[in-house]
XYZ file of C-alpha atoms in Angstrom:
690
model
C 0.000 0.000 0.000
C 1.374 3.395 -1.014
C 0.069 6.867 -0.306
C 1.461 9.378 -2.795
C 1.540 12.707 -0.968
C 2.038 13.702 2.664
C -0.449 16.560 2.877
C -3.556 16.503 5.051
C -5.533 14.240 2.711
C -2.741 11.701 2.318
C -2.111 11.593 6.053
C -5.854 11.148 6.753
C -5.927 8.240 4.308
C -2.890 6.665 5.960
C -4.555 7.123 9.350
C -7.698 5.274 8.293
C -5.748 2.525 6.510
C -3.398 1.919 9.471
C -6.061 1.366 12.098
C -5.833 -1.673 14.366
C -5.449 -4.932 12.431
C -4.038 -3.335 9.318
C -1.238 -5.890 8.963
C -3.869 -8.538 8.266
C -4.856 -6.588 5.141
C -1.602 -5.068 3.871
C 2.031 -6.116 3.952
C 3.091 -2.478 4.407
C 1.848 1.106 4.246
C 4.258 3.694 2.875
C 3.737 7.444 2.528
C 5.783 8.871 -0.355
C 6.479 12.588 0.173
C 8.400 14.874 -2.179
C 9.534 17.225 0.593
C 11.581 16.787 3.768
C 8.491 17.587 5.848
C 4.807 16.697 5.920
C 1.843 18.986 5.510
C 1.662 20.124 1.891
C -0.161 23.465 1.857
C -0.502 23.173 5.638
C 3.196 22.671 6.313
C 5.215 24.804 8.678
C 8.839 24.618 9.756
C 11.355 26.308 12.055
C 13.726 28.961 10.806
C 16.235 31.261 12.555
C 15.617 31.654 16.305
C 13.380 28.597 16.109
C 10.700 30.861 14.664
C 7.624 29.280 13.105
C 7.453 29.797 9.342
C 4.105 28.936 7.764
C 2.917 28.401 4.215
C 0.308 31.037 5.028
C -2.371 31.686 7.614
C -4.027 28.573 9.057
C -7.069 28.595 11.306
C -9.386 25.677 11.956
C -13.100 26.399 11.801
C -15.475 25.259 14.492
C -17.395 22.976 12.132
C -14.344 20.846 11.245
C -15.729 17.794 13.078
C -13.847 15.167 11.078
C -10.528 17.004 11.219
C -10.832 17.557 14.958
C -11.843 13.945 15.549
C -8.732 12.829 13.674
C -6.411 15.075 15.675
C -8.106 14.233 18.967
C -7.658 10.514 18.268
C -4.033 11.178 17.346
C -3.223 12.936 20.626
C -5.064 10.287 22.631
C -3.076 7.553 20.930
C 0.219 9.415 21.230
C -0.399 9.902 24.964
C 2.364 12.451 25.479
C 1.504 12.783 29.168
C 3.033 9.317 29.490
C 5.432 9.065 26.538
C 6.781 12.647 26.471
C 5.782 14.429 29.709
C 8.263 17.255 29.142
C 6.556 18.246 25.876
C 4.719 21.569 26.401
C 1.823 20.486 24.140
C 0.535 17.128 25.308
C -3.186 17.097 24.439
C -5.357 18.463 21.663
C -6.699 21.092 24.072
C -3.095 22.214 24.583
C -2.704 22.384 20.803
C -5.800 24.440 19.928
C -7.142 27.651 21.459
C -10.744 28.839 20.990
C -10.744 32.067 18.992
C -14.071 33.848 19.025
C -12.856 37.098 17.458
C -13.321 37.689 13.746
C -12.398 41.069 12.310
C -13.310 42.803 9.070
C -12.308 46.104 7.512
C -14.725 48.776 6.366
C -13.542 51.679 4.289
C -14.969 55.188 4.501
C -13.883 58.692 3.618
C -11.254 58.639 6.366
C -9.723 55.316 5.305
C -9.766 51.720 6.511
C -11.770 51.120 9.656
C -11.309 47.779 11.465
C -14.125 46.282 13.492
C -14.137 43.071 15.457
C -16.990 40.664 16.147
C -16.736 38.416 19.180
C -18.915 35.337 18.847
C -19.923 33.556 21.999
C -18.769 30.005 22.429
C -21.044 27.082 23.161
C -20.732 23.908 25.185
C -20.021 21.674 22.195
C -16.567 20.552 21.112
C -15.685 19.852 17.490
C -15.271 16.146 16.959
C -17.443 15.115 19.902
C -19.620 12.103 19.230
C -23.059 13.417 18.396
C -22.006 17.064 18.220
C -22.785 17.089 14.511
C -26.127 15.321 14.786
C -29.156 16.988 13.274
C -29.565 19.091 10.190
C -28.397 22.606 9.536
C -31.173 23.279 7.077
C -34.870 24.101 7.011
C -36.354 25.304 10.314
C -33.043 24.948 12.164
C -31.453 27.446 9.800
C -34.107 30.037 10.674
C -33.554 29.516 14.391
C -29.816 30.037 14.143
C -30.246 33.019 11.822
C -32.591 34.694 14.295
C -30.005 34.265 17.046
C -27.243 35.591 14.781
C -29.205 38.786 14.085
C -29.878 39.285 17.797
C -26.243 38.775 18.659
C -25.072 41.138 15.969
C -27.435 43.865 17.110
C -26.382 43.421 20.729
C -22.792 44.008 19.694
C -23.595 47.417 18.245
C -24.365 48.902 21.644
C -20.744 48.918 22.842
C -21.963 48.241 26.345
C -18.964 46.986 28.329
C -21.211 45.542 31.028
C -23.202 43.504 28.562
C -22.530 39.782 28.275
C -23.775 39.421 24.711
C -22.478 36.941 22.201
C -20.856 39.496 19.919
C -18.909 42.552 20.944
C -17.872 44.877 18.147
C -14.995 47.268 18.633
C -14.749 49.632 15.719
C -11.155 50.873 15.872
C -8.026 51.114 17.999
C -8.328 54.902 17.621
C -10.913 56.287 20.089
C -11.777 59.352 17.951
C -12.826 57.084 15.103
C -14.898 54.673 17.196
C -18.462 54.872 15.808
C -21.074 54.714 18.538
C -24.584 53.531 17.843
C -26.968 56.438 17.541
C -30.161 56.613 19.607
C -32.053 55.771 16.424
C -30.202 52.462 16.110
C -30.790 51.672 19.770
C -34.476 52.373 19.238
C -34.636 49.493 16.780
C -34.594 46.963 19.588
C -38.323 46.270 19.519
C -38.431 45.967 15.741
C -35.453 43.616 15.716
C -36.862 41.516 18.529
C -40.158 41.227 16.679
C -38.365 40.147 13.477
C -36.282 37.506 15.203
C -39.315 36.200 17.098
C -41.211 35.901 13.837
C -38.310 33.911 12.332
C -38.516 31.575 15.311
C -42.254 31.268 14.801
C -41.747 30.455 11.117
C -39.266 27.771 12.103
C -41.881 26.158 14.339
C -44.139 25.613 11.319
C -41.820 22.922 9.962
C -40.039 22.443 6.650
C -43.153 21.815 4.527
C -44.696 25.168 5.464
C -41.421 26.877 4.495
C -41.132 25.433 0.997
C -41.217 27.446 -2.208
C -42.192 31.045 -2.974
C -44.654 31.289 -0.081
C -41.941 30.471 2.452
C -39.511 32.935 0.849
C -42.201 35.632 0.926
C -42.756 34.943 4.622
C -39.055 35.532 5.335
C -39.155 38.764 3.306
C -42.213 39.987 5.178
C -40.558 39.169 8.492
C -37.375 41.167 7.865
C -38.777 43.983 5.690
C -39.817 46.270 8.598
C -36.360 46.079 10.142
C -34.650 46.828 6.823
C -37.039 49.726 6.196
C -36.232 51.322 9.550
C -32.498 50.899 8.987
C -32.428 52.272 5.431
C -32.557 56.010 6.310
C -29.690 55.603 8.791
C -27.097 53.748 6.719
C -25.475 56.901 5.341
C -24.928 58.476 8.758
C -24.370 55.567 11.131
C -21.752 52.867 10.376
C -23.431 50.442 12.737
C -26.797 50.919 11.063
C -25.114 50.181 7.739
C -23.470 47.028 9.080
C -26.707 45.776 10.590
C -28.574 46.543 7.364
C -25.992 44.599 5.364
C -26.181 41.603 7.670
C -29.995 41.485 7.772
C -30.202 41.948 4.004
C -27.722 39.115 3.474
C -29.624 36.854 5.883
C -32.878 37.727 4.093
C -31.458 36.883 0.664
C -29.814 33.664 1.829
C -32.808 32.369 3.806
C -35.352 33.381 1.188
C -33.247 32.007 -1.630
C -32.581 28.697 0.075
C -36.295 28.270 0.812
C -37.342 29.286 -2.705
C -34.794 26.931 -4.294
C -35.464 24.231 -1.651
C -31.806 24.016 -0.705
C -32.003 21.945 2.446
C -29.861 18.795 2.588
C -30.368 17.716 -1.025
C -27.067 17.525 -2.874
C -28.784 17.654 -6.259
C -30.421 20.969 -5.397
C -27.043 22.515 -4.614
C -25.517 21.022 -7.737
C -28.285 22.687 -9.742
C -26.972 26.156 -8.822
C -23.231 25.470 -8.761
C -22.927 26.799 -12.301
C -23.823 30.214 -10.876
C -21.440 32.592 -9.170
C -22.397 33.096 -5.513
C -23.008 36.832 -5.914
C -25.142 36.237 -9.014
C -27.298 33.855 -6.987
C -27.650 36.500 -4.271
C -28.671 39.057 -6.902
C -31.354 36.625 -8.121
C -32.764 36.800 -4.631
C -32.703 40.606 -4.506
C -29.740 41.287 -2.283
C -28.830 44.980 -2.188
C -25.766 46.142 -4.204
C -24.297 47.685 -1.045
C -24.476 44.299 0.676
C -22.511 42.683 -2.149
C -19.725 45.207 -1.521
C -19.890 44.842 2.264
C -16.988 43.719 4.402
C -18.970 40.597 5.354
C -19.202 39.387 1.747
C -15.720 40.561 0.766
C -14.246 38.786 3.776
C -15.858 35.485 2.839
C -14.322 35.688 -0.637
C -10.914 36.690 0.695
C -10.774 33.814 3.186
C -11.161 31.249 0.389
C -8.744 32.859 -2.128
C -11.600 33.129 -4.623
C -9.901 35.203 -7.338
C -9.878 33.227 -10.578
C -6.317 33.109 -11.952
C -5.437 35.515 -9.131
C -7.177 38.394 -10.921
C -8.639 40.907 -8.396
C -11.358 41.762 -10.916
C -12.611 38.149 -11.030
C -13.836 36.986 -7.615
C -15.725 33.743 -8.292
C -17.141 31.005 -6.080
C -19.759 28.369 -6.921
C -23.141 29.375 -5.488
C -24.085 26.000 -3.991
C -20.853 25.596 -2.090
C -20.846 29.272 -1.130
C -24.213 28.834 0.569
C -23.338 25.537 2.200
C -20.014 26.721 3.609
C -21.392 30.090 4.727
C -24.042 28.293 6.758
C -21.425 25.989 8.268
C -19.095 28.884 9.126
C -21.609 31.192 10.799
C -24.203 28.810 12.164
C -22.679 25.388 12.820
C -19.517 26.016 14.822
C -18.697 23.931 17.897
C -17.175 25.596 20.936
C -15.786 28.535 18.971
C -16.159 29.938 15.458
C -12.361 29.646 14.989
C -9.694 27.549 16.705
C -6.100 28.795 16.595
C -3.093 26.513 16.750
C -0.848 27.321 19.731
C 2.238 26.781 17.597
C 2.779 26.007 13.902
C 0.645 23.571 11.915
C 3.717 21.407 11.515
C 4.179 21.386 15.295
C 0.652 20.676 16.543
C -0.835 18.741 13.616
C 1.682 17.035 11.356
C 4.471 16.172 13.801
C 2.051 14.354 16.164
C 0.401 12.579 13.224
C 3.821 11.522 11.926
C 4.845 10.191 15.338
C 1.593 8.278 15.742
C 1.744 6.762 12.263
C 5.340 5.665 12.771
C 4.290 4.029 16.035
C 1.614 2.165 14.095
C 4.239 0.859 11.674
C 3.648 3.185 8.716
C 6.796 3.880 6.696
C 7.762 7.208 5.133
C 9.889 7.977 2.079
C 10.798 11.656 2.277
C 12.382 13.691 -0.532
C 10.906 11.336 -3.117
C 8.929 13.236 -5.749
C 6.404 11.370 -7.887
C 7.458 11.842 -11.505
C 4.919 9.751 -13.419
C 2.101 7.223 -13.024
C 2.061 4.590 -15.763
C -1.264 2.837 -16.440
C -1.754 -0.574 -18.011
C -2.452 -0.667 -21.739
C -6.063 -1.657 -21.196
C -6.578 1.227 -18.767
C -7.682 -0.985 -15.901
C -4.927 -0.332 -13.360
C -1.700 1.487 -12.541
C 1.271 -0.658 -13.567
C 4.159 1.402 -12.249
C 5.236 4.688 -10.715
C 8.372 6.607 -11.559
C 9.770 8.502 -8.575
C 12.876 10.500 -7.865
C 15.395 8.173 -6.269
C 15.468 8.710 -2.528
C 18.763 10.138 -1.265
C 20.776 7.444 0.503
C 21.246 7.799 4.232
C 24.575 8.619 5.816
C 26.605 5.751 7.308
C 25.085 4.573 10.573
C 21.669 6.169 9.945
C 18.982 3.478 9.781
C 15.934 5.671 9.108
C 15.610 9.350 8.280
C 14.098 11.343 11.154
C 12.478 14.527 9.787
C 11.826 16.125 13.177
C 13.797 18.453 15.371
C 12.884 19.819 18.803
C 12.410 23.446 19.815
C 11.649 24.151 23.469
C 10.703 20.526 23.946
C 8.212 20.541 21.045
C 8.771 18.135 18.104
C 8.588 20.038 14.815
C 9.953 20.168 11.273
C 13.102 22.185 10.444
C 13.247 24.618 7.523
C 15.546 22.341 5.525
C 16.567 18.680 5.602
C 18.941 17.419 8.247
C 21.930 17.005 5.942
C 23.854 15.093 8.611
C 21.516 12.147 8.058
C 21.976 12.123 4.263
C 24.777 11.005 2.006
C 24.805 14.180 -0.063
C 26.531 17.534 0.062
C 24.350 20.342 1.316
C 23.257 22.454 -1.665
C 22.534 26.145 -1.550
C 18.866 26.576 -0.653
C 16.614 29.541 -1.370
C 15.478 30.924 1.985
C 12.139 32.303 0.903
C 10.408 29.642 -1.153
C 7.681 27.147 -0.443
C 9.355 24.444 -2.528
C 11.838 22.048 -0.932
C 15.523 22.772 -1.484
C 16.901 21.507 -4.768
C 18.471 18.108 -4.252
C 20.829 17.154 -7.025
C 20.612 13.428 -6.369
C 16.941 13.540 -7.346
C 17.933 13.724 -11.013
C 18.047 9.926 -10.814
C 14.737 8.081 -10.983
C 13.440 4.766 -9.750
C 10.588 2.623 -11.055
C 8.161 1.151 -8.537
C 6.200 -1.766 -10.012
C 2.778 -3.224 -9.309
C 3.021 -6.542 -7.498
C 6.613 -5.995 -6.363
C 6.559 -2.554 -4.728
C 2.843 -1.840 -4.357
C -0.603 -3.219 -5.023
C -2.905 -0.375 -4.000
C -2.360 3.363 -4.339
C -3.737 6.581 -2.879
C -3.038 9.598 -5.082
C -3.027 12.646 -2.792
C -1.729 15.212 -5.278
C -3.793 18.194 -6.536
C -4.694 18.522 -10.240
C -2.060 21.191 -10.890
C 0.626 18.725 -9.775
C -1.142 15.807 -11.472
C -0.703 17.567 -14.802
C 2.980 16.647 -14.582
C 2.665 13.190 -13.083
C -0.528 11.895 -14.712
C -0.016 12.760 -18.382
C -0.570 9.156 -19.479
C -3.761 8.921 -17.447
C -4.981 12.129 -19.090
C -4.178 10.685 -22.530
C -6.012 7.497 -21.689
C -9.140 8.874 -20.005
C -11.118 11.981 -20.956
C -12.440 12.443 -17.393
C -8.883 12.777 -16.100
C -8.042 15.381 -18.707
C -11.247 17.274 -17.953
C -10.474 17.240 -14.243
C -6.925 18.525 -14.633
C -7.924 21.148 -17.202
C -10.944 22.515 -15.341
C -10.386 22.319 -11.575
C -9.038 25.748 -10.752
C -6.185 26.514 -8.405
C -4.388 29.716 -7.568
C -1.023 30.730 -6.178
C -0.927 32.509 -2.840
C 1.676 34.525 -0.994
C 2.339 35.458 2.586
C 4.732 37.261 4.896
C 5.333 37.167 8.639
C 6.606 39.827 10.998
C 8.167 39.633 14.437
C 8.143 42.994 16.262
C 9.691 44.085 19.557
C 6.789 46.088 21.067
C 3.581 44.544 22.351
C 0.474 45.002 20.231
C -1.025 47.543 22.623
C 2.101 49.689 22.261
C 1.677 49.527 18.488
C -1.901 50.740 18.830
C -3.757 47.462 18.278
C -6.218 46.616 21.049
C -7.397 43.210 19.828
C -4.657 40.564 20.092
C -5.521 37.136 18.768
C -7.856 38.442 16.062
C -8.056 37.164 12.482
C -8.836 40.034 10.091
C -10.036 39.989 6.493
C -11.600 42.168 3.749
C -8.545 44.444 3.853
C -6.459 46.027 1.108
C -4.735 44.067 -1.611
C -2.173 42.622 -2.047
C -2.560 41.192 1.515
C -6.243 41.234 2.349
C -6.111 38.852 5.325
C -3.920 38.914 8.412
C -3.872 37.532 11.923
C -2.457 38.516 15.282
C -0.586 35.389 16.434
C 1.709 36.749 19.134
C 0.970 33.697 21.273
C 3.246 31.499 19.106
C 6.376 33.360 20.264
C 6.190 31.312 23.469
C 7.377 28.292 21.473
C 10.172 30.052 19.562
C 13.829 30.447 20.663
C 14.864 34.086 20.733
C 17.916 33.649 22.947
C 20.477 35.752 21.087
C 18.406 38.832 20.393
C 15.453 40.742 21.801
C 12.388 38.477 21.603
C 9.209 39.582 19.838
C 6.125 40.661 21.725
C 4.072 40.898 18.530
C 3.845 38.301 15.751
C 1.613 38.785 12.705
C 0.896 36.719 9.595
C -0.348 38.271 6.328
C -1.585 36.432 3.232
C -3.625 36.746 0.053
C -4.023 35.476 -3.483
C -0.936 36.080 -5.611
C -1.699 38.271 -8.668
C -0.783 36.825 -12.085
C 1.796 39.538 -12.793
C 3.951 38.158 -9.966
C 5.296 35.358 -12.134
C 6.642 32.165 -10.616
C 9.623 30.906 -8.625
C 12.209 33.479 -7.600
C 10.413 36.263 -9.501
C 7.297 35.649 -7.414
C 9.344 35.666 -4.217
C 10.874 39.015 -5.160
C 7.403 40.350 -5.975
C 6.069 39.297 -2.560
C 9.071 40.869 -0.828
C 8.583 44.212 -2.564
C 4.803 44.208 -2.200
C 5.074 43.486 1.523
C 7.343 46.494 2.033
C 4.966 48.740 0.107
C 1.968 47.318 1.960
C 3.491 48.139 5.352
C 4.279 51.676 4.251
C 0.788 52.307 2.893
C -1.485 50.401 5.227
C 0.124 49.432 8.560
C -1.204 52.577 10.244
C -4.732 51.137 9.901
C -3.902 48.547 12.548
C -0.540 49.628 14.054
C -0.698 53.445 14.111
C 2.295 53.682 16.444
C 4.483 51.709 14.043
C 4.582 54.721 11.712
C 7.323 57.318 12.061
C 5.491 60.637 12.712
C 8.225 62.647 10.983
C 8.667 60.634 7.783
C 5.395 58.729 7.578
C 7.417 55.580 6.878
C 6.973 52.274 8.664
C 9.358 51.981 11.621
C 11.618 49.194 10.388
C 13.709 49.375 13.557
C 10.826 47.690 15.433
C 11.448 44.398 13.622
C 13.238 41.625 15.511
C 16.251 39.818 14.145
C 20.015 40.048 14.292
C 20.937 42.497 11.596
C 22.920 45.679 11.200
C 20.695 46.702 8.297
C 18.917 50.033 8.492
C 15.600 51.140 7.079
C 13.545 48.821 4.928
C 16.465 46.393 4.578
C 15.539 45.129 8.038
C 12.522 43.526 6.389
C 14.988 40.992 4.978
C 15.310 39.537 8.483
C 11.614 38.530 8.359
C 9.917 35.729 6.394
C 7.935 35.717 3.159
C 6.864 33.060 0.679
C 5.295 32.900 -2.778
C 3.451 29.605 -3.168
C 3.608 29.069 -6.921
C 4.637 25.411 -7.055
C 1.683 23.351 -8.400
C 1.534 21.296 -5.196
C 1.328 24.462 -3.094
C -1.517 26.164 -4.928
C -4.934 26.639 -3.341
C -7.738 24.601 -4.941
C -10.768 26.718 -5.841
C -14.511 26.080 -6.181
C -15.171 27.944 -9.419
C -18.693 28.064 -10.874
C -19.444 25.282 -13.333
C -16.436 23.135 -12.402
C -17.961 20.814 -9.805
C -18.904 18.275 -12.470
C -15.232 17.766 -13.298
C -14.290 16.595 -9.800
C -13.807 12.856 -9.349
C -14.970 10.987 -6.272
C -12.240 9.431 -4.110
C -13.500 5.959 -5.058
C -13.985 6.673 -8.780
C -10.547 7.090 -10.342
C -11.334 4.633 -13.139
C -8.369 2.407 -12.143
C -9.034 -0.576 -9.928
C -5.942 -0.141 -7.721
C -6.043 3.666 -7.403
C -8.129 5.918 -5.165
C -7.955 9.707 -4.831
C -7.586 11.999 -1.824
C -7.645 15.773 -1.582
C -9.853 18.829 -1.292
C -9.993 18.771 -5.112
C -12.095 15.591 -5.169
C -15.876 15.281 -5.065
C -15.945 14.430 -1.366
C -19.060 16.238 -0.125
C -17.231 19.419 0.896
C -15.963 20.559 -2.479
C -13.812 23.467 -1.406
C -10.244 24.117 -0.341
C -10.050 23.506 3.406
C -8.613 21.165 6.031
C -11.975 19.509 6.640
C -12.449 18.648 2.959
C -8.950 17.160 2.789
C -9.599 14.995 5.856
C -13.016 13.848 4.632
C -11.598 12.928 1.241
C -8.672 11.045 2.803
C -11.006 9.067 5.057
C -13.220 8.232 2.081
C -10.183 7.043 0.120
C -9.224 4.777 3.010
C -12.763 3.440 3.263
C -12.765 2.602 -0.436
C -9.578 0.522 -0.165
C -10.947 -1.217 2.927
C -14.122 -2.171 1.066
C -16.289 -0.056 3.333
C -19.070 2.415 2.692
C -17.799 5.760 1.483
C -19.381 7.526 4.477
C -18.458 5.050 7.207
C -17.286 7.043 10.257
C -17.328 10.249 8.215
C -19.739 12.649 9.836
C -21.246 16.090 9.600
C -24.048 17.798 7.717
C -22.401 16.820 4.467
C -24.012 16.889 1.055
C -23.898 13.246 0.026
């Protein structure tokens, strides 16, 4: 048994395949990974000062039940309290922190205005048995929407004594903090009446809510509230935000009822040829709502720009609706969960250790070059891979992990001491693994001798190189590779000496989106510095990650890295005052580069070179998109067309057809189930569209 790819989907497949009793089914399980680390798009490693260097920004959403169940099982099996008691992260609750703050950026005549929503937690935990029981659709959707509107309104009062579920803080600058006007406060009775009517509609049951009559009932329920808000939206930012939210809820609820989009996969498929915004327009959403921070943020968080073009935001309507409902209305415990350290530290290193303990083998630094099918197209006959670098004398098995402050993690380059090869020069700021000269040699792995069953956990952009013969042999493979969209991303990370409050930011731990290009999303992650080693220089008190879609003019490879470097410098000069006003020099207006941590004698903007940036242009590193009209080209994990090959990845038709950790895990589990002869959905849970 071979798993080709060590990203989240491949690891999930290996996890399912290596469960108790696996040796009775397979002679071996081997994960073949092109890099020196696991994780794919979710990988992270340790650079200078033991600092955590990520592929981009990674947060887990509160509806990721399958992903959390996998990681909870991993930590329970690893049992670090017994096997590694000195490790600072021993349980999954040590590894993940609830993060109820979600920030967005408005823009007005005075510039960018950040505001933060704090969503209350609940008593559920993602991955709990039964926590995902019940539907998210029909009457239940109305109930949760009514509560969302109430919570949002409560947040607009800025009442410090209030214990509401959402608390909005408009800006770190007191003069620019918009307070709700008396007119907005006076809406309480109208809003309460609207939400109560939604609850009453929900009590009528799904049949009473079907079709145009149900949609009209939702419109009639929310129309008075929208009418009272309309005159205020030009003078009160909070009235505008509430109007946008209620209008969006009205369009989504009414549209889902009119189109009967409950838990019927075929109904969602029927609108996936539409762009999400076009579907909203069909259901009379206001133009101002389409341009709102709420809608822009949802597009930014899923890197929705087709070919990276800022003028072409596109997302399939069916999946846009499904995932929006999951994000806002189906979270467990917290809307977001932050990792306490890097993804490589708290997700992939523990999974690697657990899989090794189970007996799974790993071949690192072994790129898949080509899959060769049989002449009759029934199976995969052989695989050509880059020949694995031989180990140094005395090394029995390559160990990819290092330890920083007692935490197992992946380094930023291979451990050359374990390899029989001279260390090459490696580009510091690239998502691709260092160039390894010995990989010019190839090796053929044959069916029957080296493998019998295969899991292909490589995205279509990478499959274009490795699966040319499959594309020539089968039209569905060519259609998949040609039509499933993916996009390059880029990111940079900063480590700063002052605390966030000293920089002027009052909301540590917040993930922000809907900001200015070319880095529209960023997160305050100062908590990770606890697990870094800043022993030779002043340690950071602020850590921030920035990311976005990479525009097409950036190019690829080193050119893209240079583009990201230069754009990051310009971004900080133009926009950092929106969130760190005290990081701007009052005399020159320039960003204060001297605030950046790192051992360097460089002055001015050259100090940025001590930080970290990455342009993710390699085909395996690109983000898989859910473009309108492309869902039909996805292949199910169990439907590759070859009897000894299954598929795993967020690019498959797995029931969550969008780029995210949960989709990768679900697809990997389905791939494992297929090879085990089990039902596709066995022990795969959630309100999934089957």
